[in-house]
Coordinates of C-alpha atoms and ligand atoms in Angstrom, one line a residue:
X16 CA 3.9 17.4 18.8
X17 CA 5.9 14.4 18.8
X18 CA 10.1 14.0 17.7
X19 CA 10.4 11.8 14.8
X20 CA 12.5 10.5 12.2
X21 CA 11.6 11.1 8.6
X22 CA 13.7 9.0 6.2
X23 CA 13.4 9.0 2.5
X24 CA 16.0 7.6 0.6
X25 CA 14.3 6.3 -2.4
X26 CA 15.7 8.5 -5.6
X27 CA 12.1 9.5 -7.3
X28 CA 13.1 9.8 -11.2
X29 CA 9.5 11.5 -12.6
X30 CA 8.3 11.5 -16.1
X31 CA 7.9 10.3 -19.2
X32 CA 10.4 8.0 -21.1
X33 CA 12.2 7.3 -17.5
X34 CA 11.7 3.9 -17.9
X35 CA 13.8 3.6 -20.7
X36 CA 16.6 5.4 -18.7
X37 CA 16.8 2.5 -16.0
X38 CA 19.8 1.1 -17.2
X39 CA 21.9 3.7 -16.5
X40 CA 20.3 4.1 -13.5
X41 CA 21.1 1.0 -12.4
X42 CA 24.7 0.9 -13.0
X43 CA 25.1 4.6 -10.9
X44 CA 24.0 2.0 -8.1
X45 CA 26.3 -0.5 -8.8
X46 CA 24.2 -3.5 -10.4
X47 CA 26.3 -6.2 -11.6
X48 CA 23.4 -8.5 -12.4
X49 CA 19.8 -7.7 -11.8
X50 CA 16.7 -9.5 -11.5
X51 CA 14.0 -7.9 -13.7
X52 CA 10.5 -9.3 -11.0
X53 CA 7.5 -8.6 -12.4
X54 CA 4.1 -9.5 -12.1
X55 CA 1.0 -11.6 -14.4
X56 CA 1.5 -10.2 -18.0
X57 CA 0.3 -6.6 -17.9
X58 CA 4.1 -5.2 -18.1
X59 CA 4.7 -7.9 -21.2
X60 CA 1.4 -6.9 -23.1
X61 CA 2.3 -2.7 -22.7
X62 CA 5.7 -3.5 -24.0
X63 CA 6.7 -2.2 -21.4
X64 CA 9.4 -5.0 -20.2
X65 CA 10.7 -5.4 -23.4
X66 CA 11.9 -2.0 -23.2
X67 CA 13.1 -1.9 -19.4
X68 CA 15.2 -5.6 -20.4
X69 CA 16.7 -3.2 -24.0
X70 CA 17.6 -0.4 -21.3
X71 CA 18.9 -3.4 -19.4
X72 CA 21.0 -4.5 -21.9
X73 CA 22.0 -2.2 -24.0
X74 CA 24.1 -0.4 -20.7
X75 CA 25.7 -3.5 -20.8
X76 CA 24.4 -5.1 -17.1
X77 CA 23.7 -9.0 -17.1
X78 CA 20.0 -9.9 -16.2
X79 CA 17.7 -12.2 -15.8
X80 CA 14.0 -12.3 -15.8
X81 CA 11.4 -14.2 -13.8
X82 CA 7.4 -13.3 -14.0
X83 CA 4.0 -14.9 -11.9
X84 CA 4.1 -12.1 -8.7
X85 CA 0.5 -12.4 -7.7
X86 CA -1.7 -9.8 -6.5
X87 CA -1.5 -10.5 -2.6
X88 CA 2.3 -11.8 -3.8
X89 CA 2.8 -15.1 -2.4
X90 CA 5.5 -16.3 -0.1
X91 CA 6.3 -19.1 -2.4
X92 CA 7.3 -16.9 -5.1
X93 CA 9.4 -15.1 -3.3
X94 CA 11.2 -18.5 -2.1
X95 CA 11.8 -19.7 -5.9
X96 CA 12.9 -15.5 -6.5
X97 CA 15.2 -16.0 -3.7
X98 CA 16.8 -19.6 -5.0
X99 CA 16.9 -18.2 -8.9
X100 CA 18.9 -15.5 -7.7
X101 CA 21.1 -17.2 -5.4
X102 CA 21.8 -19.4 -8.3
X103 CA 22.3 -16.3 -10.9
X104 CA 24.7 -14.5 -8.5
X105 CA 22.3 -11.8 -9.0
X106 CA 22.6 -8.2 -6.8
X107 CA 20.5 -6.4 -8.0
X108 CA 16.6 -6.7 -7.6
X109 CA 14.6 -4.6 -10.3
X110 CA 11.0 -4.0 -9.6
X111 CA 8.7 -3.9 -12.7
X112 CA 4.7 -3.5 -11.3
X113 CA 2.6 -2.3 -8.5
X114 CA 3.1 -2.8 -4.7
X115 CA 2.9 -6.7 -5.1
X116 CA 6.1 -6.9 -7.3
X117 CA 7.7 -4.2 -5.6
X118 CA 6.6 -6.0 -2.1
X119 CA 7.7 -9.3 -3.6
X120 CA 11.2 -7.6 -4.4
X121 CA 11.5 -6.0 -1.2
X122 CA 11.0 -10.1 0.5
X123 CA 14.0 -11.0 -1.9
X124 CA 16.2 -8.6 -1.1
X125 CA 15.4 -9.5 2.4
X126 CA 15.8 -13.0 1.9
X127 CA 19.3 -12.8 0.0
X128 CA 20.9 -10.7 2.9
X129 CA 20.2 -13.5 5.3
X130 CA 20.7 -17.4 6.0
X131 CA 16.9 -17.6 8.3
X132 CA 13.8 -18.8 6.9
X133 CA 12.6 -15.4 5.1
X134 CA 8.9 -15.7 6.8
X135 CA 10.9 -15.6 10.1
X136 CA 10.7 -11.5 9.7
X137 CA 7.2 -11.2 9.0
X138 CA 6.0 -13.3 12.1
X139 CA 8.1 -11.1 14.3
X140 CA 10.7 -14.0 15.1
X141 CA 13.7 -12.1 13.4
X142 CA 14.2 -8.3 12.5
X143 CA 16.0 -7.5 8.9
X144 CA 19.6 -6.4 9.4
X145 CA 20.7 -5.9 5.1
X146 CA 18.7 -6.6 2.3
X147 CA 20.5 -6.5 -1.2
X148 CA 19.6 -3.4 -3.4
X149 CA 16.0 -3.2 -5.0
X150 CA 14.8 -0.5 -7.8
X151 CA 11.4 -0.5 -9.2
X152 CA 9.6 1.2 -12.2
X153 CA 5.9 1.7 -10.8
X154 CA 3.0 0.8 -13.0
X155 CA 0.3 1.5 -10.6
X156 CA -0.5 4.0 -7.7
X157 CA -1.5 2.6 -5.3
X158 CA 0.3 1.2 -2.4
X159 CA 3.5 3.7 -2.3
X160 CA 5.4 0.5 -1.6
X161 CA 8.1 2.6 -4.4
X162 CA 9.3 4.8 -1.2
X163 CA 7.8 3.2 2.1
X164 CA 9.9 0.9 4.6
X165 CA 7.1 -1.6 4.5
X166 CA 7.0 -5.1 2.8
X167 CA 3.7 -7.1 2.9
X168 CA 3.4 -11.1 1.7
X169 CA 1.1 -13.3 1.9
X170 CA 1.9 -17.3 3.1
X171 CA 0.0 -19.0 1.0
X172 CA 0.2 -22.3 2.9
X173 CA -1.5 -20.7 5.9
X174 CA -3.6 -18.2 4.4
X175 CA -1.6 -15.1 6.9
X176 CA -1.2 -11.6 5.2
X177 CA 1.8 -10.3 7.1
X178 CA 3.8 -7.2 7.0
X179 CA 7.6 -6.3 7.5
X180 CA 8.5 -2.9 8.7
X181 CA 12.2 -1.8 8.3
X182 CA 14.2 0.8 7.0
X183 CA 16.3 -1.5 4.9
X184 CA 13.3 -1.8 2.7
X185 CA 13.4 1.4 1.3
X186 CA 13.6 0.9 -3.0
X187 CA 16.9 2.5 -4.1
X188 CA 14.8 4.4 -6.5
X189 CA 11.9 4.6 -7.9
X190 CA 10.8 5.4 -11.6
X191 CA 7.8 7.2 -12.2
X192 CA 5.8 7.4 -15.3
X193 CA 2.3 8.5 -15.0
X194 CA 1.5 6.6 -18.2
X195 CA 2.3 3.3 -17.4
X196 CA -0.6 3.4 -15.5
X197 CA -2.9 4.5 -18.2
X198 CA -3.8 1.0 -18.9
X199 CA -5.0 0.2 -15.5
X200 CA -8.5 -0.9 -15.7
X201 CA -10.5 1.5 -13.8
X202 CA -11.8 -0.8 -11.2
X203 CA -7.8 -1.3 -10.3
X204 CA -7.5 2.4 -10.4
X205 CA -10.3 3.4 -8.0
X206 CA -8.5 0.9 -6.0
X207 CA -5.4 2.0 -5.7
X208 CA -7.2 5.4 -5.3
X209 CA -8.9 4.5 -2.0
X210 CA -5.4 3.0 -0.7
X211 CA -3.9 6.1 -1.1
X212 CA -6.5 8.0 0.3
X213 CA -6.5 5.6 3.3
X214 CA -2.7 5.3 3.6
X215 CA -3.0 9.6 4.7
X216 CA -6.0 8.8 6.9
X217 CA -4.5 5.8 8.9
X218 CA -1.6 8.0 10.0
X219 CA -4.5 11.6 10.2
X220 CA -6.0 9.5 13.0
X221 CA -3.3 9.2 15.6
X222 CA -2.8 9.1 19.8
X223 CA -1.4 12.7 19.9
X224 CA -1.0 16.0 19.1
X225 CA 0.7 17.4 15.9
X226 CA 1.8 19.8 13.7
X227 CA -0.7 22.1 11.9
X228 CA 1.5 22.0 8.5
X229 CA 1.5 18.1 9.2
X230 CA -2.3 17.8 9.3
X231 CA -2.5 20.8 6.3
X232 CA -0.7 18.3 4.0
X233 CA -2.7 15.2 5.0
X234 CA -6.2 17.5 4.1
X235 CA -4.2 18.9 0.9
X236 CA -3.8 15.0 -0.6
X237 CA -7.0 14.0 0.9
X238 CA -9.2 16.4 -1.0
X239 CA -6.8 16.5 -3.9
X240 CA -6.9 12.4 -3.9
X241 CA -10.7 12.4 -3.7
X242 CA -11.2 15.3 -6.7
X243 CA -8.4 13.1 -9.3
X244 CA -9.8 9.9 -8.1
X245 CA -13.4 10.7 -9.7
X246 CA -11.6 12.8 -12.5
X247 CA -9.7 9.5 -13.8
X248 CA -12.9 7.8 -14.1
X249 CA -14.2 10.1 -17.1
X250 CA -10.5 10.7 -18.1
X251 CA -8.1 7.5 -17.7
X252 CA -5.3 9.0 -20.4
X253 CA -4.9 12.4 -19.0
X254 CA -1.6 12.9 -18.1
X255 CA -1.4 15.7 -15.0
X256 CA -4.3 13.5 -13.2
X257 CA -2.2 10.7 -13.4
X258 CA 0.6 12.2 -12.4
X259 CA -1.5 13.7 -9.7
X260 CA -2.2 10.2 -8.8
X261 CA 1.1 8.8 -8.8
X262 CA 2.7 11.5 -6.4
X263 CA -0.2 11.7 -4.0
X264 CA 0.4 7.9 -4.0
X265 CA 4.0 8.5 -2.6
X266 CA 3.9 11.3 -0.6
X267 CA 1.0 9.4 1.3
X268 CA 3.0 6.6 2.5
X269 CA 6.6 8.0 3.0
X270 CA 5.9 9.2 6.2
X271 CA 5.9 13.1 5.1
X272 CA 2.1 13.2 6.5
X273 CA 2.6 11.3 10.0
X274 CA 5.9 14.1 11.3
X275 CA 4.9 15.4 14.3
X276 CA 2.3 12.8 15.1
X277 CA 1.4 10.4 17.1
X278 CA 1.1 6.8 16.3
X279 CA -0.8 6.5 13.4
X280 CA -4.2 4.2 14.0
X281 CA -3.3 1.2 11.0
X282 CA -6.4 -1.0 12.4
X283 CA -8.9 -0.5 9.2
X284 CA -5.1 -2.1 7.3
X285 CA -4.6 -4.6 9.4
X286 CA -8.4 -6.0 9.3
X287 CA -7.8 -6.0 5.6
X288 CA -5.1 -7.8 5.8
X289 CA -7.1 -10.8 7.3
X290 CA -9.9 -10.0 4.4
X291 CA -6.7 -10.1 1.4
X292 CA -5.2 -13.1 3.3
X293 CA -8.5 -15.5 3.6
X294 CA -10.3 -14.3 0.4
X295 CA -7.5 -12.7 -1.9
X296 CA -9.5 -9.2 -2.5
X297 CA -7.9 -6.6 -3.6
X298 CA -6.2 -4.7 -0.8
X299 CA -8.0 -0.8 -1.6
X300 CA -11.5 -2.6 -2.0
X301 CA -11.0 -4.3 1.4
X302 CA -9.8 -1.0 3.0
X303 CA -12.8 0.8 1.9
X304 CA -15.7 -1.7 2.8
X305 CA -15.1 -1.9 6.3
X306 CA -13.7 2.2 7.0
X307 CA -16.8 3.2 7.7
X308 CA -18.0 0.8 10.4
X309 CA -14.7 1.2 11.5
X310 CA -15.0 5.1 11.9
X311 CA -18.3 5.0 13.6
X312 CA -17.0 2.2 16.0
X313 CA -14.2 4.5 17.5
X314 CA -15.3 8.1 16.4
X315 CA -17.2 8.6 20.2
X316 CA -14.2 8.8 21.5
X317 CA -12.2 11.1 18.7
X318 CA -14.6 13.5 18.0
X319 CA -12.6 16.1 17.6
X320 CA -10.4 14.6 14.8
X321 CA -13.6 13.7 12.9
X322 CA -14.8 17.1 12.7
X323 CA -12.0 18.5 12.1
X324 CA -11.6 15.8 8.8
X325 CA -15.3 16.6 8.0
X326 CA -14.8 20.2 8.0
X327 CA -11.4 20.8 6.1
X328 CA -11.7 18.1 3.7
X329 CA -15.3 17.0 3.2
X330 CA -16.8 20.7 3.3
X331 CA -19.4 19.4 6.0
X332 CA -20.9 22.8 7.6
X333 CA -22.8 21.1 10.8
X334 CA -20.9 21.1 14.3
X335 CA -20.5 18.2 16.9
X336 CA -21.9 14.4 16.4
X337 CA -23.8 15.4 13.5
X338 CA -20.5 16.5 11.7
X339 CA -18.6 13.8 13.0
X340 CA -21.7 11.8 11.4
X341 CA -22.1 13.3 8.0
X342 CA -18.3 13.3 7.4
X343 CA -18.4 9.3 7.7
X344 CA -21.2 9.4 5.2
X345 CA -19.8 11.9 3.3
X346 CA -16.6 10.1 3.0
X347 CA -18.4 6.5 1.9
X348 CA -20.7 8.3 -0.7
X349 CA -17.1 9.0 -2.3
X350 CA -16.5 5.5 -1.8
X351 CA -19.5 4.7 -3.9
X352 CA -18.6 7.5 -6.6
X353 CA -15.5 5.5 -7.1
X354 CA -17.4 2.0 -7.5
X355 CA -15.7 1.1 -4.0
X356 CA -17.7 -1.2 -1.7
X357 CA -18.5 -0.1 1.5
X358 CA -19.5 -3.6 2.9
X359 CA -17.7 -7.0 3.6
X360 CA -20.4 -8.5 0.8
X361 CA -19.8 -6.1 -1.6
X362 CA -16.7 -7.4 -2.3
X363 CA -18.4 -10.6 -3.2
X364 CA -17.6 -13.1 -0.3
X365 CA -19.8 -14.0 2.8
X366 CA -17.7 -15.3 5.9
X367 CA -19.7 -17.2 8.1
X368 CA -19.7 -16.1 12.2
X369 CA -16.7 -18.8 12.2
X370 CA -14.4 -17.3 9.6
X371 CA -15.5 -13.8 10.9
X372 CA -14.0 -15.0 14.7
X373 CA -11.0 -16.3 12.8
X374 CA -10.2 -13.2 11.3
X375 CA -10.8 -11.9 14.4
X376 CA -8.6 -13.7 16.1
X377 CA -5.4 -13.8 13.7
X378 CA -5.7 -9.8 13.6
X379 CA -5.3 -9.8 17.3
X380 CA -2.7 -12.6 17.6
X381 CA 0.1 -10.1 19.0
X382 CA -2.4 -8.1 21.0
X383 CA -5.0 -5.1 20.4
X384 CA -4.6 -3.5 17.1
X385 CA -5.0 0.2 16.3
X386 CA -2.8 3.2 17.6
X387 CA -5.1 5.5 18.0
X388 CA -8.1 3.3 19.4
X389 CA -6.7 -0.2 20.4
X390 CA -9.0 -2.8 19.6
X391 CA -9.2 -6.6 21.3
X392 CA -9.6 -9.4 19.4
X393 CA -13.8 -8.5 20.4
X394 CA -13.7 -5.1 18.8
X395 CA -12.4 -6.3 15.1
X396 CA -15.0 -9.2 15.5
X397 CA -17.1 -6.4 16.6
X398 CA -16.2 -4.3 13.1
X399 CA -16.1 -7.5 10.6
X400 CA -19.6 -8.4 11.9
X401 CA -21.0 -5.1 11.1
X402 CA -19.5 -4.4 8.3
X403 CA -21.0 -7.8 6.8
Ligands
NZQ28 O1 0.3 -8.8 -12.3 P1 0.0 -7.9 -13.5 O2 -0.3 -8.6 -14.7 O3 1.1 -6.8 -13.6 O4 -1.4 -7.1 -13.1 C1 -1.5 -6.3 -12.0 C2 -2.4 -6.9 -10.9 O5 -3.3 -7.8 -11.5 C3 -2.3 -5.1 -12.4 N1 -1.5 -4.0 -12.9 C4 -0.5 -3.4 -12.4 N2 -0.1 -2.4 -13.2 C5 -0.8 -2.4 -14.3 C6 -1.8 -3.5 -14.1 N3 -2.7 -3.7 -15.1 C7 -2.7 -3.0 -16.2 N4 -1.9 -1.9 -16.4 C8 -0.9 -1.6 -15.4 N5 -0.1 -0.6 -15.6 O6 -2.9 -4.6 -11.2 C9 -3.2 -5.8 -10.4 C10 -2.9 -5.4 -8.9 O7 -1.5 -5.2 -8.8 P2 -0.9 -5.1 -7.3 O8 0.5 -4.8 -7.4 O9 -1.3 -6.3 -6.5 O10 -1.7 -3.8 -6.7 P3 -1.2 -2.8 -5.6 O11 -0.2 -1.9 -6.2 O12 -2.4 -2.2 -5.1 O13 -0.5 -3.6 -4.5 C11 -1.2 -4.3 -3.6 C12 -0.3 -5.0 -2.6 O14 0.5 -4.1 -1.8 C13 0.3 -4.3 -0.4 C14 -1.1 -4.8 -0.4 O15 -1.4 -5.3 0.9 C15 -1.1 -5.8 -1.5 O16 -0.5 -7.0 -1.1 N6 0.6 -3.0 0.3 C16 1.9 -2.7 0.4 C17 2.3 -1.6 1.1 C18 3.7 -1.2 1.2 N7 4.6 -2.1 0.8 O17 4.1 -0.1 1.7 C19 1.4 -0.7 1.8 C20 -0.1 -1.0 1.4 O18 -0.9 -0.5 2.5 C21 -0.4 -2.4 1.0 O19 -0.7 -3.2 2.2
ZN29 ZN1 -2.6 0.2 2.0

């Protein structure tokens, strides 16, 4: 096994009605003035920011309120976040949404702490030294940006999906109530299903050796993510699957399931990435339709941690390639269950050879990609192409 670090800071308040205890919350942190950030409309038509600005409020704190994060959040946004609350003296950034507000908050809080060009961290020309204090209420499972160090933005003048890793980016805290996401529509759901799911199999396939409890968690929320994520389908109000949802969704990208490891793969993210920053899809459906080509293209080599994934968590009974085979099928035929594509044109868009190259390319543009299988800028052209 490998030494590690495993840092979770983020205060995880779990249940329902939590929401309308934020204000509180945010003065035991020290908000003076907070930034309520949310998203297109979906917290305004559940009510639900009407109540978080009441909690808001009522405890007395000054706020104020800005909308429009986009789904692949936009760098602009962040810019005119950043200027609003630089103007608003505000410091306090409070999350209301999914992984693109909270991602979005994560880039102001970033951007507030520092006098550099905010994109500056994100191309790797500057590392984050302070960010100012962020909080989120989480209304969809999905990315597990509520507890991970990771912040991901999209420049929308150069179409680049780019991600900034750093421990300042950990949320304060995190509110949890597994019915704000009952009015996810289920395509969104199965969505942030598959990320979740992915987000434990990107750090299951790794360059080392581990821990047995390390990989018995990872199977755990694997085969516990793959039962609730067809169970929400036929039952999108039931509280404990939800909930089930919500806490697999943290617990998969806080680091709990890479201790021990080695370093984690990423490559199937970070070839989305290129698919969410060229064509806007949404990031769990881009995960999904290029995993399996992705699997078969470097499973030769990894055979072992194949079968083991196709034994413990996909029930396959057959031994060598023909395990390592039927777990990859096995694990797209959940894909399908879920309404998740398994191709580049099921999502709808058709690069040409060109954008396929350019993809290529911009994936690769600070070398080979993938921890556990490194991959040249040949190798993701490789996997875009077959995955078409
Ligand atoms: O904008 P609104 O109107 O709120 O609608 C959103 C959005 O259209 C909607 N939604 C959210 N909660 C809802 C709801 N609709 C109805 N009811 C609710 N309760 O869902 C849509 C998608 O929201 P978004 O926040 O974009 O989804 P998600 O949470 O999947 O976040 C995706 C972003 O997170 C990044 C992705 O790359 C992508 O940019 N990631 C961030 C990570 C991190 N920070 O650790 C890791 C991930 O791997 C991922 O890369
Ligand atoms: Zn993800």
């Amino acid at each position: 096994m490998q030494s590690f670090t495993y840092n979770t800071p983020t205060r995880m308040e779990f249940g329902p009605g939590k929401e309308s205890e934020v204000g509180a919350l945010l003065k035991e942190f020290g908000a003076k003035k907070v930034l309520i950030h949310y998203g297109g409309g979906s917290a305004v038509r559940s009510g639900l920011l009407d109540k978080v600005t009441e909690s808001v409020r009522s405890i007395g704190l000054d706020y104020v309120k800005k909308g429009g994060v986009q789904p692949n959040p936009r760098l602009s946004e962040v810019r005119e976040a950043i200027d609003l609350c630089r103007a608003e003296k505000v410091d306090f950034i409070l999350a209301v949404g999914g992984g693109s507000v909270i991602d979005a908050s994560k880039a102001v809080g970033y951007g507030l702490a520092t006098e550099r060009d905010i994109w500056d961290f994100f191309v790797g020309e500057a590392v984050p030294t302070a960010s100012y204090p962020v909080g989120c209420i989480l209304t969809l499972s999905a990315a597990g940006s509520e507890m991970s160090n990771s912040c991901v933005i999209t420049n929308d003048i150069t179409g680049q999906k780019r991600a900034c890793d750093n421990e300042y980016g950990r949320p304060k805290f995190a509110v949890l109530n597994p019915e704000l996401t009952y009015s996810l529509p289920a395509y969104q759901t199965s969505c942030g299903c598959a990320d979740i799911i992915m987000h434990t199999l990107e750090r299951y396939f790794h360059n080392g050796t581990t821990l047995d409890i390390t990989d018995g968690i990872a199977q755990c929320l694997l085969r516990n993510m793959m039962k609730v994520a067809q169970e929400v389908l036929e039952k999108p109000n039931d509280y404990n699957i939800r909930a089930e949802i919500m806490w697999c969704g943290s617990l998969s990208h806080n680091g709990l399931t890479a201790c021990g490891g080695g370093n984690g793969d990423w490559a199937v993210h970070l070839i989305e990435h290129e698919l969410g920053g060229k064509y806007d899809v949404a990031h769990g459906a881009g995960l999904t339709a290029v995993w399996g080509t992705w699997a078969r293209a470097v499973c030769s080599k990894h055979k072992e941690r194949f079968i083991k994934l196709a034994k413990t968590v996909l029930d396959v009974e057959l031994d060598g390639d023909e395990a390592v085979e039927e777990g990859i099928h096995r694990m797209e035929e959940f894909f399908r269950s879920i309404n998740m594509p398994v191709s580049i044109r099921d999502l709808g868009i058709n690069p040409t050879d060109e954008d396929l190259w350019d993809m290529a390319k911009k994936c690769t543009r600070y070398g080979s990609v993938g921890g556990m299988e490194p991959l040249d800028e040949v190798g993701v052209y490789e996997i875009y192409k077959t995955a078409l």
